[in-house]
PDB file of C-alpha atoms and ligand atoms in Angstrom:
ATOM      1  CA  MET A   3     109.639 119.749 120.016  1.00 94.00           C
ATOM      2  CA  ILE A   4     109.713 123.540 119.979  1.00 98.00           C
ATOM      3  CA  GLU A   5     108.536 124.449 116.580  1.00 98.00           C
ATOM      4  CA  LYS A   6     107.104 127.516 114.518  1.00 98.00           C
ATOM      5  CA  THR A   7     104.234 127.281 111.977  1.00 98.00           C
ATOM      6  CA  LEU A   8     102.885 129.851 109.865  1.00 99.00           C
ATOM      7  CA  SER A   9      99.172 130.991 110.436  1.00 99.00           C
ATOM      8  CA  ILE A  10      97.114 133.506 108.519  1.00 99.00           C
ATOM      9  CA  ILE A  11      93.836 134.812 109.662  1.00 99.00           C
ATOM     10  CA  LYS A  12      92.178 135.322 106.146  1.00 99.00           C
ATOM     11  CA  PRO A  13      90.256 138.056 105.028  1.00 99.00           C
ATOM     12  CA  ASP A  14      87.012 136.725 106.238  1.00 99.00           C
ATOM     13  CA  GLY A  15      88.364 136.638 109.655  1.00 99.00           C
ATOM     14  CA  VAL A  16      89.679 140.069 109.528  1.00 99.00           C
ATOM     15  CA  LYS A  17      86.260 141.320 108.163  1.00 98.00           C
ATOM     16  CA  LYS A  18      84.265 139.589 111.001  1.00 98.00           C
ATOM     17  CA  GLY A  19      86.445 141.341 113.561  1.00 98.00           C
ATOM     18  CA  VAL A  20      87.548 138.148 115.255  1.00 98.00           C
ATOM     19  CA  ILE A  21      91.317 138.614 114.817  1.00 98.00           C
ATOM     20  CA  GLY A  22      91.553 138.759 119.255  1.00 98.00           C
ATOM     21  CA  ASP A  23      89.260 135.980 119.609  1.00 98.00           C
ATOM     22  CA  ILE A  24      91.337 133.709 117.516  1.00 98.00           C
ATOM     23  CA  VAL A  25      94.828 135.188 118.875  1.00 98.00           C
ATOM     24  CA  LYS A  26      93.235 134.524 122.171  1.00 98.00           C
ATOM     25  CA  THR A  27      92.447 130.839 121.455  1.00 98.00           C
ATOM     26  CA  PHE A  28      96.321 130.477 120.069  1.00 98.00           C
ATOM     27  CA  GLU A  29      97.467 131.887 123.420  1.00 98.00           C
ATOM     28  CA  GLU A  30      95.532 129.794 125.906  1.00 98.00           C
ATOM     29  CA  ASN A  31      96.443 126.857 123.583  1.00 98.00           C
ATOM     30  CA  GLY A  32     100.041 127.321 124.486  1.00 98.00           C
ATOM     31  CA  LEU A  33     101.213 128.877 121.118  1.00 98.00           C
ATOM     32  CA  LYS A  34     103.292 132.269 121.422  1.00 98.00           C
ATOM     33  CA  VAL A  35     102.895 134.937 118.583  1.00 98.00           C
ATOM     34  CA  VAL A  36     106.487 135.354 117.752  1.00 98.00           C
ATOM     35  CA  ALA A  37     105.652 137.654 114.704  1.00 98.00           C
ATOM     36  CA  MET A  38     102.641 139.438 113.196  1.00 98.00           C
ATOM     37  CA  LYS A  39     101.854 141.759 110.458  1.00 98.00           C
ATOM     38  CA  MET A  40      98.552 142.981 108.772  1.00 98.00           C
ATOM     39  CA  ILE A  41      99.076 142.724 104.817  1.00 98.00           C
ATOM     40  CA  HIS A  42      96.714 142.788 101.795  1.00 98.00           C
ATOM     41  CA  MET A  43      98.160 140.265  99.116  1.00 98.00           C
ATOM     42  CA  SER A  44      98.220 140.910  95.614  1.00 98.00           C
ATOM     43  CA  LYS A  45      96.658 138.349  93.216  1.00 98.00           C
ATOM     44  CA  ARG A  46     100.378 137.307  92.468  1.00 98.00           C
ATOM     45  CA  GLU A  47     101.179 137.033  96.420  1.00 98.00           C
ATOM     46  CA  ALA A  48      98.141 134.859  96.772  1.00 98.00           C
ATOM     47  CA  GLU A  49      99.161 132.489  93.901  1.00 98.00           C
ATOM     48  CA  GLY A  50     102.972 132.434  95.020  1.00 98.00           C
ATOM     49  CA  PHE A  51     101.538 131.180  98.613  1.00 98.00           C
ATOM     50  CA  TYR A  52      99.214 128.595  96.964  1.00 98.00           C
ATOM     51  CA  ALA A  53     101.143 127.521  94.352  1.00 98.00           C
ATOM     52  CA  VAL A  54     100.819 123.963  95.238  1.00 98.00           C
ATOM     53  CA  HIS A  55      97.207 124.177  94.550  1.00 98.00           C
ATOM     54  CA  LYS A  56      97.419 125.536  91.099  1.00 98.00           C
ATOM     55  CA  GLU A  57      95.650 122.743  89.513  1.00 98.00           C
ATOM     56  CA  LYS A  58      93.142 122.547  91.693  1.00 98.00           C
ATOM     57  CA  PRO A  59      89.608 123.706  90.444  1.00 98.00           C
ATOM     58  CA  PHE A  60      89.368 125.926  93.212  1.00 98.00           C
ATOM     59  CA  PHE A  61      92.514 127.864  92.887  1.00 98.00           C
ATOM     60  CA  GLN A  62      91.442 130.929  90.829  1.00 98.00           C
ATOM     61  CA  SER A  63      88.732 131.487  93.434  1.00 98.00           C
ATOM     62  CA  LEU A  64      90.744 130.767  96.225  1.00 98.00           C
ATOM     63  CA  THR A  65      93.488 133.279  95.342  1.00 98.00           C
ATOM     64  CA  ASP A  66      90.640 135.827  94.433  1.00 98.00           C
ATOM     65  CA  PHE A  67      89.446 135.276  97.895  1.00 99.00           C
ATOM     66  CA  MET A  68      92.640 135.579  99.534  1.00 99.00           C
ATOM     67  CA  CYS A  69      93.555 139.206  98.238  1.00 98.00           C
ATOM     68  CA  SER A  70      89.877 140.458  98.783  1.00 98.00           C
ATOM     69  CA  GLY A  71      90.973 142.478 101.806  1.00 98.00           C
ATOM     70  CA  PRO A  72      93.684 142.179 104.552  1.00 98.00           C
ATOM     71  CA  SER A  73      95.208 139.477 106.250  1.00 98.00           C
ATOM     72  CA  VAL A  74      96.703 138.789 109.200  1.00 99.00           C
ATOM     73  CA  VAL A  75     100.015 136.635 108.741  1.00 99.00           C
ATOM     74  CA  GLN A  76     101.523 135.349 112.002  1.00 98.00           C
ATOM     75  CA  VAL A  77     104.283 133.021 113.298  1.00 98.00           C
ATOM     76  CA  LEU A  78     103.088 130.719 116.222  1.00 98.00           C
ATOM     77  CA  GLU A  79     106.044 129.238 118.298  1.00 98.00           C
ATOM     78  CA  GLY A  80     105.140 126.488 120.712  1.00 98.00           C
ATOM     79  CA  LYS A  81     105.520 122.619 121.602  1.00 98.00           C
ATOM     80  CA  ASN A  82     104.302 120.369 118.472  1.00 98.00           C
ATOM     81  CA  ALA A  83     102.908 123.997 117.081  1.00 98.00           C
ATOM     82  CA  ILE A  84     102.426 122.773 113.755  1.00 98.00           C
ATOM     83  CA  ASP A  85     100.173 119.905 114.684  1.00 98.00           C
ATOM     84  CA  LYS A  86      98.646 121.810 117.737  1.00 98.00           C
ATOM     85  CA  ASN A  87      97.539 124.988 114.998  1.00 98.00           C
ATOM     86  CA  ARG A  88      96.042 122.473 112.630  1.00 98.00           C
ATOM     87  CA  GLU A  89      94.080 121.071 115.985  1.00 98.00           C
ATOM     88  CA  ILE A  90      93.043 124.483 117.145  1.00 98.00           C
ATOM     89  CA  MET A  91      91.946 125.257 113.659  1.00 98.00           C
ATOM     90  CA  GLY A  92      89.613 122.238 112.746  1.00 98.00           C
ATOM     91  CA  ALA A  93      88.918 120.608 109.595  1.00 98.00           C
ATOM     92  CA  THR A  94      89.475 122.448 106.139  1.00 98.00           C
ATOM     93  CA  ASN A  95      85.558 122.559 105.540  1.00 98.00           C
ATOM     94  CA  PRO A  96      84.120 124.194 108.738  1.00 98.00           C
ATOM     95  CA  LYS A  97      81.218 121.472 108.452  1.00 98.00           C
ATOM     96  CA  ASP A  98      83.447 118.792 109.436  1.00 98.00           C
ATOM     97  CA  ALA A  99      85.499 120.764 112.182  1.00 98.00           C
ATOM     98  CA  ASP A 100      85.228 119.525 115.679  1.00 98.00           C
ATOM     99  CA  PRO A 101      83.202 121.943 118.020  1.00 98.00           C
ATOM    100  CA  ASP A 102      84.864 125.029 119.258  1.00 96.00           C
ATOM    101  CA  THR A 103      87.567 125.084 116.882  1.00 98.00           C
ATOM    102  CA  ILE A 104      88.429 128.233 114.861  1.00 98.00           C
ATOM    103  CA  ARG A 105      86.729 126.752 111.557  1.00 98.00           C
ATOM    104  CA  ASP A 106      83.994 125.654 113.607  1.00 98.00           C
ATOM    105  CA  LYS A 107      83.010 128.786 115.215  1.00 98.00           C
ATOM    106  CA  HIS A 108      84.032 131.491 112.373  1.00 98.00           C
ATOM    107  CA  GLY A 109      84.447 129.660 108.989  1.00 98.00           C
ATOM    108  CA  SER A 110      81.670 130.061 106.479  1.00 98.00           C
ATOM    109  CA  SER A 111      82.343 127.462 103.577  1.00 98.00           C
ATOM    110  CA  ILE A 112      85.221 124.900 102.457  1.00 98.00           C
ATOM    111  CA  GLU A 113      86.921 127.813 100.971  1.00 98.00           C
ATOM    112  CA  VAL A 114      86.054 130.991 103.261  1.00 98.00           C
ATOM    113  CA  ASN A 115      87.477 129.074 106.233  1.00 98.00           C
ATOM    114  CA  THR A 116      88.999 132.104 108.271  1.00 99.00           C
ATOM    115  CA  VAL A 117      92.315 130.486 108.948  1.00 99.00           C
ATOM    116  CA  HIS A 118      95.282 128.848 107.440  1.00 99.00           C
ATOM    117  CA  GLY A 119      98.020 126.513 109.157  1.00 99.00           C
ATOM    118  CA  SER A 120     101.310 125.253 107.723  1.00 98.00           C
ATOM    119  CA  ASP A 121     101.056 121.270 107.259  1.00 98.00           C
ATOM    120  CA  ALA A 122     104.651 120.044 107.941  1.00 98.00           C
ATOM    121  CA  PRO A 123     108.114 120.998 109.355  1.00 98.00           C
ATOM    122  CA  GLU A 124     109.167 121.700 105.387  1.00 98.00           C
ATOM    123  CA  THR A 125     106.001 123.838 104.317  1.00 98.00           C
ATOM    124  CA  ALA A 126     106.227 125.885 107.710  1.00 98.00           C
ATOM    125  CA  LYS A 127     109.852 126.894 107.105  1.00 98.00           C
ATOM    126  CA  THR A 128     109.039 127.829 103.286  1.00 98.00           C
ATOM    127  CA  GLU A 129     105.824 129.771 104.275  1.00 98.00           C
ATOM    128  CA  ILE A 130     107.198 131.530 107.204  1.00 98.00           C
ATOM    129  CA  ALA A 131     110.125 132.677 104.692  1.00 98.00           C
ATOM    130  CA  TYR A 132     107.497 133.794 102.136  1.00 98.00           C
ATOM    131  CA  PHE A 133     106.221 136.245 104.657  1.00 98.00           C
ATOM    132  CA  PHE A 134     108.900 137.223 107.128  1.00 98.00           C
ATOM    133  CA  SER A 135     112.562 137.701 107.126  1.00 97.00           C
ATOM    134  CA  ASP A 136     114.990 136.313 110.090  1.00 95.00           C
ATOM    135  CA  ILE A 137     114.992 139.537 111.687  1.00 96.00           C
ATOM    136  CA  GLU A 138     111.081 139.853 111.600  1.00 97.00           C
ATOM    137  CA  THR A 139     110.621 136.765 113.873  1.00 96.00           C
ATOM    138  CA  PHE A 140     111.343 136.257 117.684  1.00 96.00           C
ATOM    139  CA  SER A 141     111.571 133.524 119.916  1.00 91.00           C
TER     140      SER A 141
HETATM  141  P1  IDP B 103      94.184 123.092 104.761  1.00 61.80           P
HETATM  142  O1  IDP B 103      93.895 124.918 104.596  1.00 61.80           O
HETATM  143  O2  IDP B 103      93.080 122.615 105.800  1.00 61.80           O
HETATM  144  O3  IDP B 103      95.540 123.063 104.673  1.00 61.80           O
HETATM  145  P2  IDP B 103      94.048 123.042 101.908  1.00 61.80           P
HETATM  146  O4  IDP B 103      93.295 121.589 101.484  1.00 61.80           O
HETATM  147  O5  IDP B 103      95.593 123.317 101.668  1.00 61.80           O
HETATM  148  O6  IDP B 103      93.520 123.064 103.481  1.00 61.80           O
HETATM  149  O7  IDP B 103      93.768 124.011 100.969  1.00 61.80           O
HETATM  150  C1  IDP B 103      93.831 125.477 101.359  1.00 61.80           C
HETATM  151  C2  IDP B 103      92.719 126.182 101.156  1.00 61.80           C
HETATM  152  O8  IDP B 103      92.173 125.897 100.216  1.00 61.80           O
HETATM  153  C3  IDP B 103      91.774 125.758 102.273  1.00 61.80           C
HETATM  154  O9  IDP B 103      92.088 126.548 103.407  1.00 61.80           O
HETATM  155  C4  IDP B 103      90.214 126.387 101.551  1.00 61.80           C
HETATM  156  O10 IDP B 103      90.490 127.727 101.826  1.00 61.80           O
HETATM  157  C5  IDP B 103      90.466 126.141  99.971  1.00 61.80           C
HETATM  158  N1  IDP B 103      90.032 124.851  99.594  1.00 61.80           N
HETATM  159  C6  IDP B 103      90.190 123.415 100.111  1.00 61.80           C
HETATM  160  N2  IDP B 103      89.299 123.116  99.349  1.00 61.80           N
HETATM  161  C7  IDP B 103      88.758 123.661  98.536  1.00 61.80           C
HETATM  162  C8  IDP B 103      87.369 123.075  97.723  1.00 61.80           C
HETATM  163  O11 IDP B 103      87.290 121.963  97.648  1.00 61.80           O
HETATM  164  N3  IDP B 103      86.826 124.147  97.105  1.00 61.80           N
HETATM  165  C9  IDP B 103      87.303 125.621  97.551  1.00 61.80           C
HETATM  166  N4  IDP B 103      88.226 125.606  98.200  1.00 61.80           N
HETATM  167  C10 IDP B 103      88.746 124.865  98.730  1.00 61.80           C
HETATM  168 MG1   MG B 104      97.239 123.232 103.159  1.00 61.80          MG
END
């Protein structure tokens, strides 16, 4: 099924200068970029985005990290895009990520792990709408 998913190149990925490497990996794996922009999230925006984690002990630290510098938010489209993006990213903790996944190559820690990807159709829909209006995404 052709799906859309939200991807974020987190502030560590932008700082390391690996935007191009990450986008190339998506494209080589059949995912097309159908929306893209660079944003510097405010604390409030980061808290809203990660609201499902607000009771977690790492919530403050995670949202501080997410607004520590600019990120690239993008919508990826392709066959099974949601699961495929999660595969390409690798496990949340870079230590557990399969070889050659983005988090294996570029992640620094379980928190500073370079990329975000939606985890299900419902979350993809709400996460895309959090950053992009309908007329800002293509197909
Ligand atoms: P995911 O990004 O692989 O979907 P989630 O469990 O949804 O992982 O967590 C969201 C983000 O919160 C992670 O990508 C990571 O940046 C951060 N995070 C997750 N677990 C921990 C933790 O145990 N300590 C610190 N940060 C964490
Ligand atoms: Mg998640």
